[in-house]
Amino acid sequence: MKTQRTIFLGLITIFFIVPFSAAQVNYSWVGGSGNNWSEMANWSPAGVPGMSDTAIITLEGDYNVILDLDATVAKIVLGGATGAQTLTLSSRTLTMNDDIEIGSNGVLSITGSTISGTGLIRNLGSLQSTSGLFNIGIVNYGLSTFTGTNELTDTIITHANSTLNLVSSGPLNFRSDKGFENNGLMQCLTYNYWGGGSVEVTNGSLVNNAGGVLNIRVMAALSSSSSPLNFV
């Protein structure tokens, strides 16, 4: 009896120390029930991507997926073979446990939103941000456009044949807290410009490598109280 009791207690101990892990699911966008991310019928299998899951938005055609709630996912794959597939964030927070991969036909559109995480945004398509906060690194192979005031707390790297546009009809402020490396075309374009602005790297350096191009245009008469566009 003593031997049987010992074996039984050992089995109980093993049972409790084995961790529970949620299954990782690949959710593919199929649409058909509106544009909202939170609608379970828009995904296959039916459900909403969670913190361990991959959201795959590659269905061909032109459409817009709206992130209508704050979300945490493992990975996002955006952009199909044809058409334009857009993921839109407006006043939302998206937390990533892996990368956002934007394909050549993918568009990530951000307004007043925050993206955080341990991965990277790898852009081969189009990244568009107005007043965005990025607590995540960005690697640009395609077209990235930042309008108004945007802040990055991680690094940004642009590759050859890529374009990075910093655009504003007022003060232009772009800040990177961990360095900025340009290997493509970086353009600072301001229109009706009165309020000054800056492109600032608070830690690390703004490096324009061989082959990288900086194009700076200020298209307006500046008043006596206006500030110049400063690189800090």
mmCIF file of C-alpha atoms in Angstrom, residues 33 104 122 187 192 203 216 219 231:
data_model
loop_
_atom_site.group_PDB
_atom_site.id
_atom_site.type_symbol
_atom_site.label_atom_id
_atom_site.label_comp_id
_atom_site.label_asym_id
_atom_site.label_seq_id
_atom_site.Cartn_x
_atom_site.Cartn_y
_atom_site.Cartn_z
ATOM 1 C CA SER A 33 -19.813 40.216 -42.742
ATOM 2 C CA SER A 104 3.598 44.618 -51.993
ATOM 3 C CA ARG A 122 8.490 44.877 -42.320
ATOM 4 C CA GLN A 187 11.813 63.203 -48.371
ATOM 5 C CA ASN A 192 1.827 76.104 -46.299
ATOM 6 C CA ASN A 203 19.646 58.266 -29.242
ATOM 7 C CA ILE A 216 14.119 68.474 -48.286
ATOM 8 C CA MET A 219 7.043 75.145 -50.105
ATOM 9 C CA PHE A 231 17.629 67.993 -38.126
#
